[in-house]
XYZ file of C-alpha atoms in Angstrom:
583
model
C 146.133 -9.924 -81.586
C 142.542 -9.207 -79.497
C 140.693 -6.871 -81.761
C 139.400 -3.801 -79.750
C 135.659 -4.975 -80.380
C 136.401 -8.009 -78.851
C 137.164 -6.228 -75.252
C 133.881 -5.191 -74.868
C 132.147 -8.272 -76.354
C 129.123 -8.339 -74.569
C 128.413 -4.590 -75.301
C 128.165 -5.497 -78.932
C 126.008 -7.883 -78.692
C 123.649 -5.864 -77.111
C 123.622 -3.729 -79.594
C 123.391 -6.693 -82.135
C 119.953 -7.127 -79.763
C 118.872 -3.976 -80.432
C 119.311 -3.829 -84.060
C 117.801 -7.078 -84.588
C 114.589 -6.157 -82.198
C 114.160 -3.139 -84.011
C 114.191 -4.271 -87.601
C 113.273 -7.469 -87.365
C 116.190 -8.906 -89.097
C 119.719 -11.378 -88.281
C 122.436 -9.117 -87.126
C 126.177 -9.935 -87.621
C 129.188 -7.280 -86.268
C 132.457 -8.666 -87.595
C 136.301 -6.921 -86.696
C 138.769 -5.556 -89.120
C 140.240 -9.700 -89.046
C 136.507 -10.936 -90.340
C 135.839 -12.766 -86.894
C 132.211 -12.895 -85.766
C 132.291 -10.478 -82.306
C 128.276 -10.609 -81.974
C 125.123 -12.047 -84.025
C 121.678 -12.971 -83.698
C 119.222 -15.701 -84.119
C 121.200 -18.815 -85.611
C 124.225 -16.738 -85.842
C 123.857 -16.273 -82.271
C 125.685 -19.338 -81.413
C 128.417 -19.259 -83.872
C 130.450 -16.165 -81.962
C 134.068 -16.012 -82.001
C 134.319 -17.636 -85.405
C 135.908 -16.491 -88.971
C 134.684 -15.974 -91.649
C 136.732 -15.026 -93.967
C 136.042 -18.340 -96.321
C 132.783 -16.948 -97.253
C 132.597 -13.157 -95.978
C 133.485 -11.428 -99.262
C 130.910 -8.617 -98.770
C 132.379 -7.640 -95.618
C 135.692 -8.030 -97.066
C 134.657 -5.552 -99.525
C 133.114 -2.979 -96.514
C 136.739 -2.986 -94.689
C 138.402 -2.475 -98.101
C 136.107 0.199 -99.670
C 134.977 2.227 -96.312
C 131.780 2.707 -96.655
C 127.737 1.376 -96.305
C 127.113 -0.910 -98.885
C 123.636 -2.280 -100.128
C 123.477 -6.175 -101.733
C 120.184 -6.654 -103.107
C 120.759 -9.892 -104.740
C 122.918 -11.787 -101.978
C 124.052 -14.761 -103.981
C 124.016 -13.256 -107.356
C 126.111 -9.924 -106.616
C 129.076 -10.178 -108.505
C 131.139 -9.777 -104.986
C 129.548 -13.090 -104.055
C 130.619 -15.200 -107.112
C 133.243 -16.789 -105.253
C 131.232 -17.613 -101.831
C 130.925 -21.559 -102.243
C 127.247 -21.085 -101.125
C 126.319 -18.374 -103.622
C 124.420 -21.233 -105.862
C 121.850 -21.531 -102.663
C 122.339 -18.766 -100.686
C 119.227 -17.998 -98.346
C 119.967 -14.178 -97.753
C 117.388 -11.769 -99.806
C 119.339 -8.665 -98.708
C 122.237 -7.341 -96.932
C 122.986 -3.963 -95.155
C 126.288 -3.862 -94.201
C 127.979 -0.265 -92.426
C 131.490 -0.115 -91.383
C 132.648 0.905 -87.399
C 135.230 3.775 -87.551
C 137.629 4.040 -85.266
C 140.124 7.581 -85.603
C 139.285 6.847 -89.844
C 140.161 3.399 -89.413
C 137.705 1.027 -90.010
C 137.398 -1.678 -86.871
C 134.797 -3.679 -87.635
C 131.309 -4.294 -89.582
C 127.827 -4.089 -88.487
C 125.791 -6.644 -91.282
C 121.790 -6.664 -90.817
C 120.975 -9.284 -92.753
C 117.142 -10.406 -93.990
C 116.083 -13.597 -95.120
C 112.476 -13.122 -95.895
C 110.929 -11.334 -98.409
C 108.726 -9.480 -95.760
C 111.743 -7.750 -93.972
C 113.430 -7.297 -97.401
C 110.461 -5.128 -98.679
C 110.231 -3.149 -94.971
C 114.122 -2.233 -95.138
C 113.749 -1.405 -98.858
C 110.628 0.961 -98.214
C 112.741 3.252 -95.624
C 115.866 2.342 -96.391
C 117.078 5.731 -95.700
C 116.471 6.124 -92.676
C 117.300 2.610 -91.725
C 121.076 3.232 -93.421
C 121.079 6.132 -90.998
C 120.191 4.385 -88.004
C 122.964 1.619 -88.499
C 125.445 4.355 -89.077
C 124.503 6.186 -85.809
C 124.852 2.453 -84.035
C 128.404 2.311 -86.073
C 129.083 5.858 -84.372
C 127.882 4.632 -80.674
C 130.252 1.069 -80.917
C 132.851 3.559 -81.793
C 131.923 5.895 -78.702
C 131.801 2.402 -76.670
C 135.463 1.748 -77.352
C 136.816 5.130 -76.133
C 134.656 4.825 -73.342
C 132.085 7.194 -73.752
C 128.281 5.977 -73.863
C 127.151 9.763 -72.381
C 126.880 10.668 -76.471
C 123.969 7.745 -75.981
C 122.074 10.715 -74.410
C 123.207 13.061 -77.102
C 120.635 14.041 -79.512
C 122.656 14.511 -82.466
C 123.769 10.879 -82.365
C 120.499 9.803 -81.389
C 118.312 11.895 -83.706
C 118.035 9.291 -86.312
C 117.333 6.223 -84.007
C 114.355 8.314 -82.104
C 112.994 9.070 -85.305
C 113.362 5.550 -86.794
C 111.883 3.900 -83.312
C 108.736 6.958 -83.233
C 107.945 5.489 -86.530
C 107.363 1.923 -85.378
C 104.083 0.029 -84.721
C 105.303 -1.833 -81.470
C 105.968 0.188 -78.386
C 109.824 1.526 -77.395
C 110.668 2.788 -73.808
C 114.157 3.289 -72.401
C 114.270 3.059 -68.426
C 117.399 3.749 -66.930
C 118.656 1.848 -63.649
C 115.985 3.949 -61.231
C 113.495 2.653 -63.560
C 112.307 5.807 -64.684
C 111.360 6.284 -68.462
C 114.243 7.978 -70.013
C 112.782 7.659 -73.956
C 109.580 6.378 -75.599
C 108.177 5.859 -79.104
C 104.498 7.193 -80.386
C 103.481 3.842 -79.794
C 104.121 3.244 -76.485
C 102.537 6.382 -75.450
C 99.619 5.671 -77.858
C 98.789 2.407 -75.597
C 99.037 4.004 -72.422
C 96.768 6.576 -73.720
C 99.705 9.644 -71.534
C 102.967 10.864 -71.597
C 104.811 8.456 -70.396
C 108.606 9.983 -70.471
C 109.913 10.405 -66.440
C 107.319 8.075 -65.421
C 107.991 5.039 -62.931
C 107.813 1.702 -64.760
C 108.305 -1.786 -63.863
C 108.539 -5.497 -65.612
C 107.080 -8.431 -64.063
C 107.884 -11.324 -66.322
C 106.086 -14.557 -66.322
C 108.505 -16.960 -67.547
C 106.924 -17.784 -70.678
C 107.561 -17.409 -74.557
C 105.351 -16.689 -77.018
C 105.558 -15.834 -80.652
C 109.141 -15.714 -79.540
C 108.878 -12.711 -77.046
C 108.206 -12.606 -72.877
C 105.401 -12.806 -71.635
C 105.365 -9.933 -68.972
C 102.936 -7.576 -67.067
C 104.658 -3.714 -67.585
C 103.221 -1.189 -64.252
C 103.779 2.385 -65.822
C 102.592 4.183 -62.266
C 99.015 3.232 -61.748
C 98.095 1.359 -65.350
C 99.159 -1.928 -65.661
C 99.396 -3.639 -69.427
C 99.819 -7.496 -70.198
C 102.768 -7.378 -73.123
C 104.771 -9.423 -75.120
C 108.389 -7.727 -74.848
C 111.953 -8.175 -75.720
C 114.756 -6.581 -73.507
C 118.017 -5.363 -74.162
C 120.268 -3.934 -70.950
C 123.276 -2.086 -71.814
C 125.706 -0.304 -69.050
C 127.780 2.698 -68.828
C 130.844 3.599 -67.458
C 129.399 4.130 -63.927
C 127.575 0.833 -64.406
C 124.156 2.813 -64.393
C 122.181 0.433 -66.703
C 119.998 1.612 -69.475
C 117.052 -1.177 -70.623
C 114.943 -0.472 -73.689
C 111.727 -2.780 -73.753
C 110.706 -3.186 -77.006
C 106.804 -4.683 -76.532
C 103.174 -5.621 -78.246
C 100.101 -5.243 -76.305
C 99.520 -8.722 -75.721
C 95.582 -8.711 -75.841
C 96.337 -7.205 -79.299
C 98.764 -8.850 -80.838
C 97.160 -12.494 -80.008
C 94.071 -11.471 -81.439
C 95.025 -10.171 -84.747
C 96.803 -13.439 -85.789
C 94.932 -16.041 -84.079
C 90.893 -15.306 -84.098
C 88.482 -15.237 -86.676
C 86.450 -12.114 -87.762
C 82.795 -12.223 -87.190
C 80.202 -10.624 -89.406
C 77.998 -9.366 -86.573
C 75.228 -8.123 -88.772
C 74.569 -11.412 -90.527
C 76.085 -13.884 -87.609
C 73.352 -12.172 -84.948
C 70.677 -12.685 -87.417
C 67.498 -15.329 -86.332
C 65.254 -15.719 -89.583
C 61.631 -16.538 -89.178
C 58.885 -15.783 -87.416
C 57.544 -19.204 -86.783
C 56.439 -20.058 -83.355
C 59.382 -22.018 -82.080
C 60.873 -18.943 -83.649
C 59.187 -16.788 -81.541
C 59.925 -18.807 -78.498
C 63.682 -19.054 -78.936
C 63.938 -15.546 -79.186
C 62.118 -14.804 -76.068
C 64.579 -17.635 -74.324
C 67.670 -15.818 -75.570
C 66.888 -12.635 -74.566
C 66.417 -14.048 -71.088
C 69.661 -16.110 -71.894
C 71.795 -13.230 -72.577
C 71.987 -11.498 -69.620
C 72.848 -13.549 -67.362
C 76.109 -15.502 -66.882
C 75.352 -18.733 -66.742
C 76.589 -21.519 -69.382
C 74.642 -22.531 -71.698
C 74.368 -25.464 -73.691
C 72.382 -26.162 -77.184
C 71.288 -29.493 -78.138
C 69.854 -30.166 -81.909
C 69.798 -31.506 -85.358
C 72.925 -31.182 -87.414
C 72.256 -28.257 -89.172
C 69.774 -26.723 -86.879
C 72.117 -23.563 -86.595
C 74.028 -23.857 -83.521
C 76.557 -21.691 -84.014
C 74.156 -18.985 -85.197
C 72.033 -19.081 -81.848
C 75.104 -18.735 -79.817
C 76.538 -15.876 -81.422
C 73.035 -14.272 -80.890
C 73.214 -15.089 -77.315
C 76.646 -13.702 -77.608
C 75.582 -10.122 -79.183
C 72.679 -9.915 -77.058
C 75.235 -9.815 -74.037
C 77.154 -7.692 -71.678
C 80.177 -9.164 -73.302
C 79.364 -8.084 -76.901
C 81.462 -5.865 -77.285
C 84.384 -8.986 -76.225
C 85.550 -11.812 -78.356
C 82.983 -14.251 -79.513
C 85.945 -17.577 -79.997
C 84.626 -20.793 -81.203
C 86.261 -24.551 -81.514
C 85.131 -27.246 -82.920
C 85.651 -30.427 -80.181
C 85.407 -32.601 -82.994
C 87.514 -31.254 -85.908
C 91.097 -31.141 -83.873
C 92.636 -34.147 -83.108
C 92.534 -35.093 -79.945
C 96.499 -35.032 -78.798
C 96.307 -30.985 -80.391
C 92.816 -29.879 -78.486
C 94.343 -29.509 -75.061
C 97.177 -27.295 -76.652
C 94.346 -25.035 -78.538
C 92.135 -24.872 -75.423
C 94.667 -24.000 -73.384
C 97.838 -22.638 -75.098
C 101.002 -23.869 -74.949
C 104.642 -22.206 -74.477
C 108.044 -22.889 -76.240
C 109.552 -26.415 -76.091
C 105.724 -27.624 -74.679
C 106.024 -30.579 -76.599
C 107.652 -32.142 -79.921
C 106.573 -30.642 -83.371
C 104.957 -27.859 -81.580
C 105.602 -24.237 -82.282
C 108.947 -23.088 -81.094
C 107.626 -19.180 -80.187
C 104.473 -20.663 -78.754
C 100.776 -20.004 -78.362
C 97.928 -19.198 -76.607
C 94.830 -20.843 -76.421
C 91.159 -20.050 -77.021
C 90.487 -19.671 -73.764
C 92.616 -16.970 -73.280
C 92.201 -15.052 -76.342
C 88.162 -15.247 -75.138
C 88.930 -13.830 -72.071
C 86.274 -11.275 -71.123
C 83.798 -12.808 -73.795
C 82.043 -15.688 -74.937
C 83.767 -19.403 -75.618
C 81.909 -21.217 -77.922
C 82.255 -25.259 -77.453
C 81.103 -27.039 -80.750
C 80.821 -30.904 -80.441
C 81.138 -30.886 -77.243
C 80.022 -34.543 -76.991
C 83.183 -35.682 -79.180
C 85.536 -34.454 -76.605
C 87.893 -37.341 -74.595
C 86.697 -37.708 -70.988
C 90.536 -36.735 -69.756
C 89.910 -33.671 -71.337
C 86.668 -33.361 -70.138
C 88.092 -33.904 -66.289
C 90.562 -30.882 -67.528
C 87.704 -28.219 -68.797
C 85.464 -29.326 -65.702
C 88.731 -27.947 -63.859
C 89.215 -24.997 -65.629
C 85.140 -24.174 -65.099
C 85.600 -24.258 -61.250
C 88.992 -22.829 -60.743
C 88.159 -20.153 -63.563
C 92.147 -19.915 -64.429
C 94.172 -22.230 -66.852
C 97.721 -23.212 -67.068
C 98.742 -23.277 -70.871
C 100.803 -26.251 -71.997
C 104.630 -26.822 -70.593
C 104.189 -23.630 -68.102
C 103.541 -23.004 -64.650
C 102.028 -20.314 -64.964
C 98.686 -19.762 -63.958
C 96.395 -17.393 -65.802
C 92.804 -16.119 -64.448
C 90.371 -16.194 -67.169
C 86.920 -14.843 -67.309
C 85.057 -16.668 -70.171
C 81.452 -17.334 -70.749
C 80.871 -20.624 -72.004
C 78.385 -22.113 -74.754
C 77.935 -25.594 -75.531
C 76.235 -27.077 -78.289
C 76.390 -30.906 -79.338
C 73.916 -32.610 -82.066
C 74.646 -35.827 -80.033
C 72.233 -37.720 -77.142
C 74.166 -35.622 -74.649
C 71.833 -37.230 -71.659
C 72.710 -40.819 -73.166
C 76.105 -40.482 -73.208
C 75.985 -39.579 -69.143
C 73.905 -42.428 -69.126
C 76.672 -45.197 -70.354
C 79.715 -42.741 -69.012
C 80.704 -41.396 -72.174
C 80.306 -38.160 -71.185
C 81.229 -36.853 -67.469
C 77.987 -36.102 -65.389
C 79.690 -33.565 -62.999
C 81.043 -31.581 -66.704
C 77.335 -32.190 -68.091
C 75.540 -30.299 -64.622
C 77.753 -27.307 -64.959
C 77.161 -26.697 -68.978
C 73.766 -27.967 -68.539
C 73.153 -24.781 -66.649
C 70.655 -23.276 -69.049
C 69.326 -26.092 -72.191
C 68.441 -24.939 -75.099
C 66.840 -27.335 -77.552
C 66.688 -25.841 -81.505
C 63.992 -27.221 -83.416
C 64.948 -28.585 -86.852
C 63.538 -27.555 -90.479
C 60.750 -29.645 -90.196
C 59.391 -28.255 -87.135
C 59.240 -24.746 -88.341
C 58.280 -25.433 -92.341
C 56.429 -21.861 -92.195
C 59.699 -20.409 -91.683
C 61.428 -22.022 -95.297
C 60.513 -19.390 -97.608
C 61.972 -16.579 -95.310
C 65.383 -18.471 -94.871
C 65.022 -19.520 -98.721
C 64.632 -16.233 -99.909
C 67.193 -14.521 -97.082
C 69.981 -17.241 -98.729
C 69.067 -16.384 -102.435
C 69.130 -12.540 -101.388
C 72.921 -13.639 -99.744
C 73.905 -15.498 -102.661
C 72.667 -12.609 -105.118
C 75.094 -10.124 -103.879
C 78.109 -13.292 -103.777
C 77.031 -14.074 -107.426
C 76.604 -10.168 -108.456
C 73.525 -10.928 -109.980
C 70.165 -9.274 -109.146
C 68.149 -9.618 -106.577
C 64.666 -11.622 -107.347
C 62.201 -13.115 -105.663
C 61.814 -17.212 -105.609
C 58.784 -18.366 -107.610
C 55.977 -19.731 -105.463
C 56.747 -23.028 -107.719
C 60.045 -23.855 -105.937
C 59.011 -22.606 -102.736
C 55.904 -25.295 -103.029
C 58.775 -27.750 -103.516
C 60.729 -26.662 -100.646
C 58.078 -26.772 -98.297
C 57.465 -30.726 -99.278
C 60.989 -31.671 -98.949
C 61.735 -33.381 -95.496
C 65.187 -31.780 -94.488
C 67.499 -33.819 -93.010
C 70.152 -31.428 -93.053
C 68.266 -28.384 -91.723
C 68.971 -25.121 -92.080
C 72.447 -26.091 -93.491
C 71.177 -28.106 -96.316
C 68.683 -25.162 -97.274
C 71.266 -22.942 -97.721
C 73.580 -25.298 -99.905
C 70.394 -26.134 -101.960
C 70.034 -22.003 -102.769
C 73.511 -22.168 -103.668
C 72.986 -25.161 -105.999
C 70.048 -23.494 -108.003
C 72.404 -20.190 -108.362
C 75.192 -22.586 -109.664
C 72.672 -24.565 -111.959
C 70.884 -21.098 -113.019
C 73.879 -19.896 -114.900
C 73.212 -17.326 -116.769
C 69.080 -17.975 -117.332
C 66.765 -14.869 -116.443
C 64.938 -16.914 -113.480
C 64.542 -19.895 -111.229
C 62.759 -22.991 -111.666
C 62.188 -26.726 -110.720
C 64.736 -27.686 -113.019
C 67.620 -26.090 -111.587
C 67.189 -28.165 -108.095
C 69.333 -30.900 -107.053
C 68.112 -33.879 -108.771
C 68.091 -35.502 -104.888
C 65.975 -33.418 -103.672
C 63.179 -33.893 -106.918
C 63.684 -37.715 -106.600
C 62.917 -38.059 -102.552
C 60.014 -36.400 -103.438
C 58.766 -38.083 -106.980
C 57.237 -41.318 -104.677
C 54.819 -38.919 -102.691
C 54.028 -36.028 -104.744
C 52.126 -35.485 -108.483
C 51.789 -32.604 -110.139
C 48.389 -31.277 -111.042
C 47.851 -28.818 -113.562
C 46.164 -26.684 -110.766
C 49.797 -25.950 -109.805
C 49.953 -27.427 -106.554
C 51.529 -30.703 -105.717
C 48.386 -32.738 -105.054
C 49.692 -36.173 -102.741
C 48.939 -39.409 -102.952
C 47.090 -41.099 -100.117
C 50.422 -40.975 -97.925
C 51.619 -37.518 -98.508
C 47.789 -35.922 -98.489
C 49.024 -34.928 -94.306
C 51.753 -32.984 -96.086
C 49.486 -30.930 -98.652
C 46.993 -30.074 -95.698
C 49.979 -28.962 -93.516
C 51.538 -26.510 -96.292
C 47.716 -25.265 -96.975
C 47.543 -24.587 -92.886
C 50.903 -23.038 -92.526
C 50.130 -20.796 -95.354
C 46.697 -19.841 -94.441
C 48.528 -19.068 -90.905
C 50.789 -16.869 -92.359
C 48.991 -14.890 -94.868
C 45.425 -14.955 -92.769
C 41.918 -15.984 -93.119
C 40.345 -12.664 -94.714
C 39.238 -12.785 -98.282
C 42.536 -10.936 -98.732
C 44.814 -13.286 -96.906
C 43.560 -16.239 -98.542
C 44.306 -14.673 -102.434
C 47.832 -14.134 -101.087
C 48.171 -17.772 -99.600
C 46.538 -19.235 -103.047
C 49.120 -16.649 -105.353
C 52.081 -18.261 -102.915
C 50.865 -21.271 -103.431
C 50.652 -21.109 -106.926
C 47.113 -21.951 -107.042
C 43.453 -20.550 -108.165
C 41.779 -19.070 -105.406
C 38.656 -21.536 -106.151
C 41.129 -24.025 -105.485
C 41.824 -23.218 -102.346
C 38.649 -22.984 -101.196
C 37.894 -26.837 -102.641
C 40.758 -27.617 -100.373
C 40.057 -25.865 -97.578
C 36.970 -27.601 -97.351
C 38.079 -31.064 -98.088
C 40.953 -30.700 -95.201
C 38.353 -29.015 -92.738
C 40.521 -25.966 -92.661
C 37.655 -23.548 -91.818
């Protein structure tokens, strides 16, 4: 015999849609005979099946009449005799029986298998028992023909209240497309009232993090979403759609990018004078609109100077998104440049994803290693550059972007043109505005302010207090050659917190022992204090006394502060000053 649920089949299993969009979970609705009438996810595909061999908590529903909470599927006495109770992957189930004249017709079953949606049905589980027993009173309304108590706000009290309570937007449109219901939410991101209003869907065809990908018109405001739909009809056939929906801008943002600290990210330390100068060239930089790309050392701070060009910008208040060219492989960069959609590609992720370019949209792209990407690619971002839109991976469809972009490579970029490992028509339109960084040993004056601006970082990390570095490690810093710039500075501060332990200060002793031994063949100590050089590091000593004599000044004042930061007498200085011709 054809249960009654099973004559209006597809009704149920939009409301099996609508349960599972709103909490998140697998949905099951069962008849009085245990045979599956409507599910969700990867009971979706197993309709018209029984389950009696293994449905002994809806057995028990039917039996005792009334909503029952398992909160240990698998371990619940009522499941001892399930043959998959020894590895059962449910965490909780809701279960509500369908009444029909006080017989029970059916079951609804949400059913979670995570322990995230377990804890969000446990922490209102009120009000979500409520809400399946008002969907258990419209099924029954369904059968006897009558979805006008839909409209009727003492069945529909609890779901408004449940749905005003969630964080993604809720409208139902009816078949004139006017807003019949919304949630806080929605009207929170339209920033109106939204209820009467005219709205429209204009899908795009693609999934991602399993929902559409659609463009929602309510009047004159128009919002790029990722929604689910669920249609269901009346008697009249007048059709009823509630859009359940993320603001897609949103939504992509909060799971994919990276948080920047702006205050310390911005930040250029020194005051040498390629300091000086690369400050006055960003703030012309920044302005303008034109890509930009940064050669220099390893190290040099690549990343820092395009942030700053970045905050400095129109577009500061956009997303600052950065990828490394050389740290994906190369058959995953297209995919994270561009996106991809569901099915794109084997191993790839089945709800899809966009791409940095389109989560930078309005802001700045930062390119790292630009140099280490493959030349098909390279035909592909030249493409993208000119065309300013992109096509993410497996779709059609074609998405304007508006992206500033910054380069930055520590490779021979012109040498690579040169023997065609790099495209010259991609080079001429990043090469728009170069920017060379000088490296650590072209602005020594500027060590003991990054030194010192790293110790003062690593301080607060370490929860220790904040001291000055003696004058005798600086002296040592300021000898050092730096081959790994700014970057090796920063993880020799580190080291000498590590090494420090739990000592009152700093000295020689806690530096890497590298560092000591590349400079044990030039430099000797003196008992003046300062490292006096044998005959091929005496250009060295003359160039520390200069830069210091530069920064502190030539008065009789300036040069007791250069000899106390040198760590020498001030008679001392003098004797040197006059053997280097310093005056």
């Amino acid at each position: 015999m054809i249960s009654v649920l099973s004559n209006i089949q597809d009704d149920i299993c939009n409301y099996a849609d609508a349960i599972s969009g709103i909490t998140g979970t697998d949905v099951e609705i069962i008849d009085e005979s245990l045979m599956r009438i409507a599910g969700t996810g990867k009971y979706r595909h197993m309709l018209n099946q029984n389950v009696s061999k293994n449905g002994y908590i809806y057995r028990h529903v039917l039996r005792v009449q009334e909503t029952v909470l398992i909160k240990n599927p698998g371990e619940n006495a009522l499941c001892q005799h399930c043959e998959k109770h020894l590895y059962c992957s449910e965490m909780l189930d809701l279960n509500a029986p369908i009444f029909l004249n006080n017989r029970v017709i059916g079951v609804i079953g949400i059913i979670c298998s995570t322990e995230e949606q377990r804890n969000t049905l446990l922490s209102q589980i009120d009000k979500f028992v409520t809400f399946i027993e008002q969907i258990a009173v419209m099924i029954s309304s369904k059968v006897f023909e009558c979805l006008e108590r839909l409209r009727a706000q003492e069945t529909l009290g609890a779901f408004r209240r449940l749905i005003d309570a969630m964080d993604r937007g809720v409208v139902a449109i009816d078949g004139n497309n006017r807003v019949w219901h919304a949630n806080v939410s929605a009207a929170r991101l339209f920033n109106r009232e939204v209820i009467g209003c005219s709205l429209s869907i204009e899908t795009t065809g693609d999934i991602l993090y399993g929902d559409e990908e659609a463009w929602i018109t309510l009047e004159d405001q128009k919002r790029h979403v990722l929604c689910k739909q669920i249609t269901l009809s009346s008697l009249e056939n007048e059709s009823l759609t509630m859009v359940i929906f993320h603001d897609a801008r949103d939504y992509m943002s909060q799971i994919t990018t990276t948080t920047y600290e702006s205050d310390r990210r911005a930040r250029l330390i020194g005051h040498s004078q390629p300091m000086e100068q690369l400050r006055s060239t960003i703030a012309k930089i920044a302005n303008s609109y034109a890509s930009v790309l940064i050669t220099g050392e390893s190290g040099s701070g690549k990343e820092v100077v395009a942030f700053a060009i970045h905050q400095n910008s129109p577009r500061k208040d956009k997303p600052f998104v950065t990828i490394n060219c050389a740290a994906i492989p190369e058959q995953l960069l297209e995919s994270e440049l561009f996106g991809y959609v569901r099915g794109a590609f084997s191993g790839a992720d089945p709800k899809g994803r966009v791409g940095k370019f389109e989560l930078a949209n309005g802001g700045s792209l930062f390119l790292d290693e630009i140099g280490d990407m493959p030349l098909h690619l390279q035909a592909k971002l030249l493409r993208v550059l000119q065309e300013k839109a992109i096509t993410r991976v497996g779709s059609n469809n074609v998405i304007n972007i508006d992206v500033r972009i910054i380069a930055a490579t520590n490779k021979n970029i012109y040498d690579m043109v040169e023997n065609h490992q790099f495209r010259e028509d991609l080079f001429y339109r990043l090469n728009v505005v170069p920017l060379v960084l000088p490296s650590l040993r072209e602005r020594r004056e500027d060590i003991a302010s990054l030194a010192q601006y790293f110790a003062d970082e690593f301080s607060e990390n370490y929860q220790r207090p904040n001291r000055k570095i003696p004058a005798e490690i600086i002296n040592l810093l300021y000898a050092y050659h730096w081959p790994g710039n700014i970057r090796e500075l920063r993880n020799v501060i580190e080291y000498i917190y590590v090494m420090q332990g739990d000592a009152s200060g700093m000295n020689a002793s806690h530096l890497p022992p590298h560092l000591l031994s590349s400079m044990n063949g030039d430099i000797k100590k003196t008992s003046e204090g300062l490292q006096s050089l044998d005959k091929q590091g005496r250009s060295a000593e003359r160039s520390i006394i200069e830069q210091a004599l530069a920064r502190c000044g030539t008065s009789v004042e300036g040069k007791k502060q250069a000899a106390a930061e040198l760590g020498i007498g001030i008679a001392t200085l003098y004797r040197k000053i006059k053997v280097y011709d310093l005056r």
